[in-house]
mmCIF file of C-alpha atoms and ligand atoms in Angstrom:
data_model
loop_
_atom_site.group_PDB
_atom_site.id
_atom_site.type_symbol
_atom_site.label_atom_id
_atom_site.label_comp_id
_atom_site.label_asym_id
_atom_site.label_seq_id
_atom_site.Cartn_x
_atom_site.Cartn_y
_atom_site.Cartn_z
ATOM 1 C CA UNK A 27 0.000 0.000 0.000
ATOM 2 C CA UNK A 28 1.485 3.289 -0.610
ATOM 3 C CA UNK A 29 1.131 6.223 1.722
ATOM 4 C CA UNK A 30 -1.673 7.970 -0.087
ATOM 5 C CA UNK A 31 -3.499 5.028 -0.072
ATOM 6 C CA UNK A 32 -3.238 4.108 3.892
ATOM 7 C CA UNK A 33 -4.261 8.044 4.775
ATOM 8 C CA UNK A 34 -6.758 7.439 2.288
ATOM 9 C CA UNK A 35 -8.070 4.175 4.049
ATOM 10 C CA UNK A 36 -7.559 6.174 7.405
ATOM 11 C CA UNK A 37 -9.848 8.770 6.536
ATOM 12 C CA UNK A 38 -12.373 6.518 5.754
ATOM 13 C CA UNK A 39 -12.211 4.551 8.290
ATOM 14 C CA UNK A 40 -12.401 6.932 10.629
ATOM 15 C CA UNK A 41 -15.475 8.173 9.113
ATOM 16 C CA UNK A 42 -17.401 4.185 8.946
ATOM 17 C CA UNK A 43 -16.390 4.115 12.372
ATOM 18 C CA UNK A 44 -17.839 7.646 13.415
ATOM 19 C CA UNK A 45 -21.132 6.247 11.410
ATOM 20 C CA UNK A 46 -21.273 2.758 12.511
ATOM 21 C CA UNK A 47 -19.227 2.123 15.920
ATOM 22 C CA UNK A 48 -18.690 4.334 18.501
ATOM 23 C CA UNK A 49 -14.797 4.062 18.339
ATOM 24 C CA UNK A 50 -13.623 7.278 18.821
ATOM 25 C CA UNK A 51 -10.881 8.276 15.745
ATOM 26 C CA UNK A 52 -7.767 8.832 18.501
ATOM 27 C CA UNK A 53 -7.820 8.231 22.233
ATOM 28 C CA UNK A 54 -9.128 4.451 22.996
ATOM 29 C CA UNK A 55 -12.328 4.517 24.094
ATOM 30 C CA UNK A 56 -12.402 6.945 27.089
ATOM 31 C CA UNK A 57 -14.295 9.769 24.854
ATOM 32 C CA UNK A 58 -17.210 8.413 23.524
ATOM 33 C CA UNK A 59 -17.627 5.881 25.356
ATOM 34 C CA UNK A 60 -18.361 8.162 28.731
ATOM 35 C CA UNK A 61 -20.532 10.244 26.833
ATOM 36 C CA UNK A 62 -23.399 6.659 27.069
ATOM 37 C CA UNK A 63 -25.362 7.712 30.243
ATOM 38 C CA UNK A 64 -25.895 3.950 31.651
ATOM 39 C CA UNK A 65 -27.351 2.612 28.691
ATOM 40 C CA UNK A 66 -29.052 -0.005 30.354
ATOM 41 C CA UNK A 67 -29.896 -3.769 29.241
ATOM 42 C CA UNK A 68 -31.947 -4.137 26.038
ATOM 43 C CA UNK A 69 -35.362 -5.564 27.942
ATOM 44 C CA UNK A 70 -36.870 -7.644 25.083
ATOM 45 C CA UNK A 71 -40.064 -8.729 27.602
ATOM 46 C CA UNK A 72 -42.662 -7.769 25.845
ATOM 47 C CA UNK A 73 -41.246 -8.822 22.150
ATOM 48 C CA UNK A 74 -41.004 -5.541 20.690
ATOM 49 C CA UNK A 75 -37.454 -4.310 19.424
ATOM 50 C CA UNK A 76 -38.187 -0.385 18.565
ATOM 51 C CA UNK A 77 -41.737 1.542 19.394
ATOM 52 C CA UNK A 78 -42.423 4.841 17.619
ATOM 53 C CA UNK A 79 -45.130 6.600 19.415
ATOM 54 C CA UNK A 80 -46.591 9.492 18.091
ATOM 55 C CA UNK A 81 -43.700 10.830 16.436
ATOM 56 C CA UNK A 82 -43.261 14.687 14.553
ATOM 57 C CA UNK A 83 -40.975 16.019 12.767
ATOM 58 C CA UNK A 84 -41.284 19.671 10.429
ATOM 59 C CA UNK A 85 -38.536 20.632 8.116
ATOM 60 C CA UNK A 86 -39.101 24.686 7.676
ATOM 61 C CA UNK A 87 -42.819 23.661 8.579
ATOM 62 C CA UNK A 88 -43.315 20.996 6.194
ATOM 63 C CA UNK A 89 -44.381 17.632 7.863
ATOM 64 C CA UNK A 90 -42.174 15.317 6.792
ATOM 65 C CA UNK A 91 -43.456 12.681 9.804
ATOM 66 C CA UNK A 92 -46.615 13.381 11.046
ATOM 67 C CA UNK A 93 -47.613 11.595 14.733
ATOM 68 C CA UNK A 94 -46.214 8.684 13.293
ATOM 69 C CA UNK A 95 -46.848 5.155 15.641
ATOM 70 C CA UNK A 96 -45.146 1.612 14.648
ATOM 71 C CA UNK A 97 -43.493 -0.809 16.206
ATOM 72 C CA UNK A 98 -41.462 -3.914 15.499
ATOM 73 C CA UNK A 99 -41.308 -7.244 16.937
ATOM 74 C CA UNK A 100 -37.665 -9.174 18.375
ATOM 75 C CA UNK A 101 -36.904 -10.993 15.077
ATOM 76 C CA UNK A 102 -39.207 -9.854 12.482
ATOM 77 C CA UNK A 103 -38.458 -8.562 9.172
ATOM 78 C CA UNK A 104 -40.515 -5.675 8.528
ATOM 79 C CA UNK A 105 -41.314 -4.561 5.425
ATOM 80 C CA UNK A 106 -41.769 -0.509 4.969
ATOM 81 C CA UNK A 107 -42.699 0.849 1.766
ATOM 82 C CA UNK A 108 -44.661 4.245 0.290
ATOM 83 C CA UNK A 109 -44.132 6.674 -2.340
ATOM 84 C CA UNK A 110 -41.426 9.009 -2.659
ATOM 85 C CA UNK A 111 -41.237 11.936 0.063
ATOM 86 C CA UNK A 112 -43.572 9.599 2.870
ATOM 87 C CA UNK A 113 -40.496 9.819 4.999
ATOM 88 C CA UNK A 114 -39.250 6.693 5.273
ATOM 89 C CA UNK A 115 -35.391 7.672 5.205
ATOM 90 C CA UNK A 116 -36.798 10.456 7.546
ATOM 91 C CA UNK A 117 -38.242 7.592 10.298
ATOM 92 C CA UNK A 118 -34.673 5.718 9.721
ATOM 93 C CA UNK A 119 -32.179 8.754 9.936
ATOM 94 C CA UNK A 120 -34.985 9.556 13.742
ATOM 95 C CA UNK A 121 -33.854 5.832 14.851
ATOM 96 C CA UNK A 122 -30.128 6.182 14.180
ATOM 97 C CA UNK A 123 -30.065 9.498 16.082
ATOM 98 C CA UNK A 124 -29.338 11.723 12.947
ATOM 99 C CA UNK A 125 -32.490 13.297 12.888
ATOM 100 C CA UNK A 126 -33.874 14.573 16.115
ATOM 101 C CA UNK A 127 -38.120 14.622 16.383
ATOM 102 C CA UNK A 128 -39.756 17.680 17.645
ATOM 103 C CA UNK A 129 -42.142 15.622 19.754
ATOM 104 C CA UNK A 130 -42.398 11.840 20.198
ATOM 105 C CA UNK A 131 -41.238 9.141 21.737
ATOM 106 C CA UNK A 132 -38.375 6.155 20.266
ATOM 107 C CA UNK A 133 -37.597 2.907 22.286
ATOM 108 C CA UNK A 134 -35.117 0.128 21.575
ATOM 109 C CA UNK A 135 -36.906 -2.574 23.768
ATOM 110 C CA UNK A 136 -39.118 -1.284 26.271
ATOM 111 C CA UNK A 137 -36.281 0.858 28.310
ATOM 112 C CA UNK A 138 -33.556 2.336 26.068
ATOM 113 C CA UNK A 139 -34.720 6.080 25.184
ATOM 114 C CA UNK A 140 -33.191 6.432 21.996
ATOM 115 C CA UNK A 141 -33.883 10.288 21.725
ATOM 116 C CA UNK A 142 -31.405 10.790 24.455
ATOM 117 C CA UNK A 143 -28.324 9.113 22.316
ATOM 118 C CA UNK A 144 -26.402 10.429 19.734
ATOM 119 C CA UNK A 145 -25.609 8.020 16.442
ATOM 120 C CA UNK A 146 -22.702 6.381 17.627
ATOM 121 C CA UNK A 147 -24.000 5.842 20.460
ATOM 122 C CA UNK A 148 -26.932 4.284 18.832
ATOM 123 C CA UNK A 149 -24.869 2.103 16.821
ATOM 124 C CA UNK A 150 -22.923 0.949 19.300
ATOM 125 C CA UNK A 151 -26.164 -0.513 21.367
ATOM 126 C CA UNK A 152 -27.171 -2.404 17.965
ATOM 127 C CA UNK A 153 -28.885 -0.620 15.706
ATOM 128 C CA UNK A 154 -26.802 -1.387 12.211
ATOM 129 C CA UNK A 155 -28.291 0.551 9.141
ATOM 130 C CA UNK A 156 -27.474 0.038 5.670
ATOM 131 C CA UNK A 157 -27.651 3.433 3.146
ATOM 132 C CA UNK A 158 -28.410 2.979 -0.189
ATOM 133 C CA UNK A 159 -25.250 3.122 -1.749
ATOM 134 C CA UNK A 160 -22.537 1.029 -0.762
ATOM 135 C CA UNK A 161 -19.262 2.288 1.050
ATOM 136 C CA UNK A 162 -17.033 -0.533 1.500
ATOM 137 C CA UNK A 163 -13.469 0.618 1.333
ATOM 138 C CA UNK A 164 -13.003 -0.013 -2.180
ATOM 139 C CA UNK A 165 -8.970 -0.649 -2.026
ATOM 140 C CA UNK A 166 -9.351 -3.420 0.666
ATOM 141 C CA UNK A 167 -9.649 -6.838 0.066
ATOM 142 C CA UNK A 168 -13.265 -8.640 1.031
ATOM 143 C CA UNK A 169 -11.489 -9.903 4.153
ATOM 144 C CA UNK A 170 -9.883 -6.921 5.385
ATOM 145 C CA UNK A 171 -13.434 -5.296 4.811
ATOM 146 C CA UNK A 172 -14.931 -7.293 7.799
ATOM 147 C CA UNK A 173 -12.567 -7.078 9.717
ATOM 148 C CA UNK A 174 -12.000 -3.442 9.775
ATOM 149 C CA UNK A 175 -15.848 -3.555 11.104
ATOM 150 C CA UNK A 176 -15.531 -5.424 13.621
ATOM 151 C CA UNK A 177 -16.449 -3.731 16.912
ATOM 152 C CA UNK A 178 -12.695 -3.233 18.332
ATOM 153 C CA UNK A 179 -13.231 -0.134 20.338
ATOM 154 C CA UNK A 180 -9.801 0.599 19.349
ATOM 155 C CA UNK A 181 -8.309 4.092 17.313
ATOM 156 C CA UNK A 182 -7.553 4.077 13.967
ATOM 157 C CA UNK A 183 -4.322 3.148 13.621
ATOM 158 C CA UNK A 184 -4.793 0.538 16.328
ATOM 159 C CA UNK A 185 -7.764 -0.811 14.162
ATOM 160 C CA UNK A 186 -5.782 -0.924 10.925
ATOM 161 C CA UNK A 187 -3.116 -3.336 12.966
ATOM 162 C CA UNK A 188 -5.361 -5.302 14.796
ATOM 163 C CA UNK A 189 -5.087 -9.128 14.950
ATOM 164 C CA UNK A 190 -8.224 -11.235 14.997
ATOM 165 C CA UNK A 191 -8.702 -12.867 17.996
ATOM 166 C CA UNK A 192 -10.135 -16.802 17.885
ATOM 167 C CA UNK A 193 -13.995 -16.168 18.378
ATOM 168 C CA UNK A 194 -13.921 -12.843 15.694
ATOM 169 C CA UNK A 195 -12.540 -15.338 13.388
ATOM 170 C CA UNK A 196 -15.498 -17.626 13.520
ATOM 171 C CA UNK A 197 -17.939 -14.767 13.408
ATOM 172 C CA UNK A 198 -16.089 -13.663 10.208
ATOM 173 C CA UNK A 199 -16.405 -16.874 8.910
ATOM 174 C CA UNK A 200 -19.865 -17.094 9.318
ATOM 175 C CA UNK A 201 -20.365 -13.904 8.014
ATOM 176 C CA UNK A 202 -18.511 -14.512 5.063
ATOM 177 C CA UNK A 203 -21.080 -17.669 4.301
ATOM 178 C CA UNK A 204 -23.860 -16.045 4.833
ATOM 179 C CA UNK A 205 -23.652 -12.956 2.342
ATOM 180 C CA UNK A 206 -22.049 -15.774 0.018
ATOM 181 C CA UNK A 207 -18.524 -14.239 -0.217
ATOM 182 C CA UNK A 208 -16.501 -17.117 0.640
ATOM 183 C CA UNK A 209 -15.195 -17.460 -2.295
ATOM 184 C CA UNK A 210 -14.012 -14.003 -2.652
ATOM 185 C CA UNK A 211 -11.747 -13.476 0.081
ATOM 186 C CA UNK A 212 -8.893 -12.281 -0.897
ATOM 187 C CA UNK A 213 -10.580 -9.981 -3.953
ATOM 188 C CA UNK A 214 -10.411 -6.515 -4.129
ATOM 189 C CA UNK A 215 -13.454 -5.018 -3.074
ATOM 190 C CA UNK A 216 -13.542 -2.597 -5.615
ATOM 191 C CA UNK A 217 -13.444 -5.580 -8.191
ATOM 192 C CA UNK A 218 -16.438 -6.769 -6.831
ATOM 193 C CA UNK A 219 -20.349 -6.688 -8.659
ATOM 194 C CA UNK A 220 -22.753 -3.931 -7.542
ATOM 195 C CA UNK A 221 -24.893 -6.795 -5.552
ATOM 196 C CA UNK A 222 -21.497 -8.282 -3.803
ATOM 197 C CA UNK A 223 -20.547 -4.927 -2.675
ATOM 198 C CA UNK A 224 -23.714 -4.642 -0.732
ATOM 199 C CA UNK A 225 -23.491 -8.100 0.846
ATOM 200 C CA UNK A 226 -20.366 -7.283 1.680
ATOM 201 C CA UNK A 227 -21.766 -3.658 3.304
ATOM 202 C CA UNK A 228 -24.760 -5.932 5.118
ATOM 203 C CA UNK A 229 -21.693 -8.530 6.327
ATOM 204 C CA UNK A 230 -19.805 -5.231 7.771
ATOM 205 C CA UNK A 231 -23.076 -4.783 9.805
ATOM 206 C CA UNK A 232 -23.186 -8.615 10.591
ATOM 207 C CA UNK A 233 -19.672 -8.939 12.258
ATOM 208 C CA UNK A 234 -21.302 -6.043 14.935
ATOM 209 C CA UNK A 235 -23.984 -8.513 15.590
ATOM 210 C CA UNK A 236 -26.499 -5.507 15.634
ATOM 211 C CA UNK A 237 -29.632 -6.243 17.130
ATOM 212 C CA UNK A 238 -31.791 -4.417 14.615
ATOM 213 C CA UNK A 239 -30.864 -3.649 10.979
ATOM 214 C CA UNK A 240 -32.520 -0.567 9.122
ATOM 215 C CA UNK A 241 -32.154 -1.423 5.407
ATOM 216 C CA UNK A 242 -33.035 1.307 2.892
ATOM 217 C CA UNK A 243 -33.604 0.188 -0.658
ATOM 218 C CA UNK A 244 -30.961 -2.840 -0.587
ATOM 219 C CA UNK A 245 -32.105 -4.058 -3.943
ATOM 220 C CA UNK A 246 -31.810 -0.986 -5.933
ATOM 221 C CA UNK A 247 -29.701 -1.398 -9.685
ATOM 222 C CA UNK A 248 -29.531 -4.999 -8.258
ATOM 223 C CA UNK A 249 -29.943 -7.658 -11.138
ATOM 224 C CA UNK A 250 -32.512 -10.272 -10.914
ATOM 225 C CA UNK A 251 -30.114 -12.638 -9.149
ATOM 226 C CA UNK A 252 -28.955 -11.010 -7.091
ATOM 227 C CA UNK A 253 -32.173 -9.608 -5.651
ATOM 228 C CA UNK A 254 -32.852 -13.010 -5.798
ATOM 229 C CA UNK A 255 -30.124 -14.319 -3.299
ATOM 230 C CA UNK A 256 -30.959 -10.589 -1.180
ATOM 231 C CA UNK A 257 -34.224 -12.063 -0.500
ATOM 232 C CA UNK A 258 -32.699 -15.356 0.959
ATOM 233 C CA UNK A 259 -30.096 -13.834 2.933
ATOM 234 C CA UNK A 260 -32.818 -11.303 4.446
ATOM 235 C CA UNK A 261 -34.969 -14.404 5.251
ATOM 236 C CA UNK A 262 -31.902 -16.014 6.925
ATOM 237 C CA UNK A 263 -31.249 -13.379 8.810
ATOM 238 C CA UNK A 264 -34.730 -12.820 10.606
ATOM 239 C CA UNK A 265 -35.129 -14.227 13.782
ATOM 240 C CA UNK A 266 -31.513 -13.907 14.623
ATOM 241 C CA UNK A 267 -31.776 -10.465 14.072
ATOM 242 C CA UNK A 268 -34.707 -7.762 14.077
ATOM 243 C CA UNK A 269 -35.205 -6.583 10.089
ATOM 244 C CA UNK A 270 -36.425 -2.992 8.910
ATOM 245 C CA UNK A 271 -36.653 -2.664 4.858
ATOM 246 C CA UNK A 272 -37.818 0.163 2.891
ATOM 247 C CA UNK A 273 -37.861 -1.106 -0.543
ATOM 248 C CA UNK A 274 -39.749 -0.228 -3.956
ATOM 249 C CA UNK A 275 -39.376 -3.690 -5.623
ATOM 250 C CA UNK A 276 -42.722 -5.162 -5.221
ATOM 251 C CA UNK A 277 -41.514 -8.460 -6.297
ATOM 252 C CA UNK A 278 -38.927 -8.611 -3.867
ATOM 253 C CA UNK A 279 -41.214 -7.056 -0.790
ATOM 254 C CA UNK A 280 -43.934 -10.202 -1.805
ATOM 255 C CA UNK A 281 -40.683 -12.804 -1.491
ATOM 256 C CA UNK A 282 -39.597 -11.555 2.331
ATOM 257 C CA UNK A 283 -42.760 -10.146 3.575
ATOM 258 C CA UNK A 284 -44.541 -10.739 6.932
ATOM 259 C CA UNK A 285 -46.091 -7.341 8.352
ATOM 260 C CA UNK A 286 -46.136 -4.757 5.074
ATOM 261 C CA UNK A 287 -46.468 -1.106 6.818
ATOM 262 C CA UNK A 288 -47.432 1.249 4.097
ATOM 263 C CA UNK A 289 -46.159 4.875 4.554
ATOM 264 C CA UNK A 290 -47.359 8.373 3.622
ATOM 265 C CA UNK A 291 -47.283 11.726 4.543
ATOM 266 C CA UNK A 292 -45.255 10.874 7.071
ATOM 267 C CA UNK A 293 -47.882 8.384 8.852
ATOM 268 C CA UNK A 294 -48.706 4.835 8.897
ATOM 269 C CA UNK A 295 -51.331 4.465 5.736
ATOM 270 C CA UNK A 296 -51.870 0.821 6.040
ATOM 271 C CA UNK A 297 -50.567 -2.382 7.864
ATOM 272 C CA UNK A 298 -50.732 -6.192 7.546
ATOM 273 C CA UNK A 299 -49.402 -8.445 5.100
ATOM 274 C CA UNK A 300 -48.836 -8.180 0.799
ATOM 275 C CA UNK A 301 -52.530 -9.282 0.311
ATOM 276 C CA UNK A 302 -53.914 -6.880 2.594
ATOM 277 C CA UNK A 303 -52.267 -3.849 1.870
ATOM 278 C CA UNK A 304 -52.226 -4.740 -1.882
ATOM 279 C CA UNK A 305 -56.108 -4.809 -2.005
ATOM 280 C CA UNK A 306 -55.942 -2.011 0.053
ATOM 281 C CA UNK A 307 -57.699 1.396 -2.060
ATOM 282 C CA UNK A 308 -55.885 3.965 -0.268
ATOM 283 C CA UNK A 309 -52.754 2.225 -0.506
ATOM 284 C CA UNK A 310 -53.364 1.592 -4.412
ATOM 285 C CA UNK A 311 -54.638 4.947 -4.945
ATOM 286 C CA UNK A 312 -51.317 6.661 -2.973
ATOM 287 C CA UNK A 313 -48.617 4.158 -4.508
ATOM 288 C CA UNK A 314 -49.405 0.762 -6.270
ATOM 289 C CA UNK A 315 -51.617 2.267 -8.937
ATOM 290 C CA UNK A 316 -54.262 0.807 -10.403
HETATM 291 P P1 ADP B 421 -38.766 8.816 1.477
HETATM 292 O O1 ADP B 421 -37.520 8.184 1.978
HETATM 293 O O2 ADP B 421 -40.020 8.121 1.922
HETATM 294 O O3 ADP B 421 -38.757 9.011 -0.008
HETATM 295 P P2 ADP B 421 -37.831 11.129 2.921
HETATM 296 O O4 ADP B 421 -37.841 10.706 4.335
HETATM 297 O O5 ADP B 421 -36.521 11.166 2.238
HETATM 298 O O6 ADP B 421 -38.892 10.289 2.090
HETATM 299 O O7 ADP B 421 -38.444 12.587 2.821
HETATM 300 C C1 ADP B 421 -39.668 12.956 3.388
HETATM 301 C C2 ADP B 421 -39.908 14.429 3.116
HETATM 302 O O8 ADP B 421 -39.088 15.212 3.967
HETATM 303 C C3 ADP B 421 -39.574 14.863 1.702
HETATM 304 O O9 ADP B 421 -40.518 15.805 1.281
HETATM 305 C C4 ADP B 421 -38.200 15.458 1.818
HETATM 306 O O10 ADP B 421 -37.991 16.419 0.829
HETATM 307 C C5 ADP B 421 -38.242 16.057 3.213
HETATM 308 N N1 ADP B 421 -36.929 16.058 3.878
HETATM 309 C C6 ADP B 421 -36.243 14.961 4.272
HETATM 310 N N2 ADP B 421 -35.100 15.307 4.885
HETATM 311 C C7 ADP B 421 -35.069 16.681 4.870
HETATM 312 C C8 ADP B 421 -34.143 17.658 5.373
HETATM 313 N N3 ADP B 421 -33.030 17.299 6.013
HETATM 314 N N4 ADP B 421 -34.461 18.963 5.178
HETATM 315 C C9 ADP B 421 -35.583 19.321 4.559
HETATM 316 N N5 ADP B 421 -36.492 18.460 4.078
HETATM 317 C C10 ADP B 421 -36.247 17.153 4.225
HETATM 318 MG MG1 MG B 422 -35.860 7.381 0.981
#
């Protein structure tokens, strides 16, 4: 690697970690970490993962989320869609902390307040999101990928030399199985096809072992396979983990759905599963068409 390249890599780095981990960029962990007020114990007892309750949100007085309510069971795969503008990034970027509601309440379990964390913070408790386009570290092989995610608590530099320990090893193994990478290892991940570069995103998630995982159009410029093979790894992954996906192909939704919430105007249109909401008028008239 040449110089450029490793500040290049550093940079980056530093800037998946700010996103995704709490690792603070210099400093071990003493600075972020202190700023998590007792997070507490994710309580799972009454088998929901995140509650929205009457949530608001006004961007120079436009609505964009408008007393919004949902909720989202340990281990389901929920299925979010609605037309453009419903504010469906808007409910994800409220949930990672990047967006803070004017009025409303956001749970992680039944105890964790999530409008009194910041994003790392959030991150760092379990909530993994995946943005539309992909941001692996293009130079890096499919290995070092993972393993640069991998929740190390360490700086930068320290992160960049850190040795896997027995038990991160078999998580990356897993992980590499399950977004069906084995066999690309040791490739570049820049060489890598546009649906390969977000499994390989999703696995970066995976080796955190978030609890919940916000996915915002995953299948997008995806070809048919490989939406395909998104739908079984999704499927795979519920249970294990808690699934939100905001998605536009109809085809795909129909393959992975359980519970269908339809957005709009920044409130919960419709809910229940692909038959339901697809026979639904005000969900056809708003967004399927007729
Ligand atoms: P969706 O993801 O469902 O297409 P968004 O959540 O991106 O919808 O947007 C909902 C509405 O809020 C849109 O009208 C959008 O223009 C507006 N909006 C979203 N984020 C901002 C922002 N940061 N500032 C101003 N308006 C925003
Ligand atoms: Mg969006």
């Amino acid at each position: 690697m040449t110089p450029e390249l490793m500040q290049d890599n550093a940079r980056r780095l530093e800037e998946y970690q700010f996103k995704h981990v709490q690792a603070p960029a210099s400093g071990g962990r003493s600075a972020a970490f202190s700023r998590i007020h007792t997070p507490g114990e994710l309580d799972l007892a009454h088998g929901r993962i995140l509650y929205l309750e009457d949530v608001n949100v006004s961007f120079d007085g436009f609505k964009a989320i408008n007393h919004l309510s949902l909720d989202i069971g340990v281990g389901e795969l929920r299925c979010i869609i609605g037309p453009n503008g419903a504010g469906k990034t808007t409910m994800m970027d409220i949930i990672t902390g990047k967006t803070k509601p004017d009025s409303g309440q956001v749970f992680f379990g039944s105890t964790i307040d999530l409008l009194r964390h910041n994003e790392p913070e959030i991150a760092q408790m379990g909530i993994g999101r995946k943005f539309q386009k992909p941001t692996v570290f293009e130079h890096l092989s499919v290995f070092d990928n993972l393993e640069l995610a991998l929740k190390t608590h360490k700086g930068v530099t320290a992160s960049m030399f850190f040795k896997l320990q027995g038990e991160q090893k078999d998580r990356l193994g897993e992980v590499l199985q399950t977004i069906r990478l084995e066999n690309e290892v040791t490739r570049q991940a820049g060489n890598l096809s546009h649906g390969q570069k977000q499994w390989l995103e999703i696995g970066m998630l995976l080796m955190q072992d978030p609890k919940l995982l916000l996915l915002d159009e995953p299948v997008a410029g995806m070809t048919d396979q490989e939406t395909e093979r998104t739908a079984e790894l999704f499927l795979s992954l519920k249970g294990k983990h808690s699934l939100m996906v905001v998605e536009h192909d109809m085809g795909f939704i129909r393959q992975i759905a359980e519970i269908v919430t339809v957005l709009c105007d920044g409130a919960v249109l419709a809910q229940g599963s692909m038959d339901d909401v697809q026979q639904d008028e005000r969900v056809i008239d708003v967004y399927l068409g007729r």
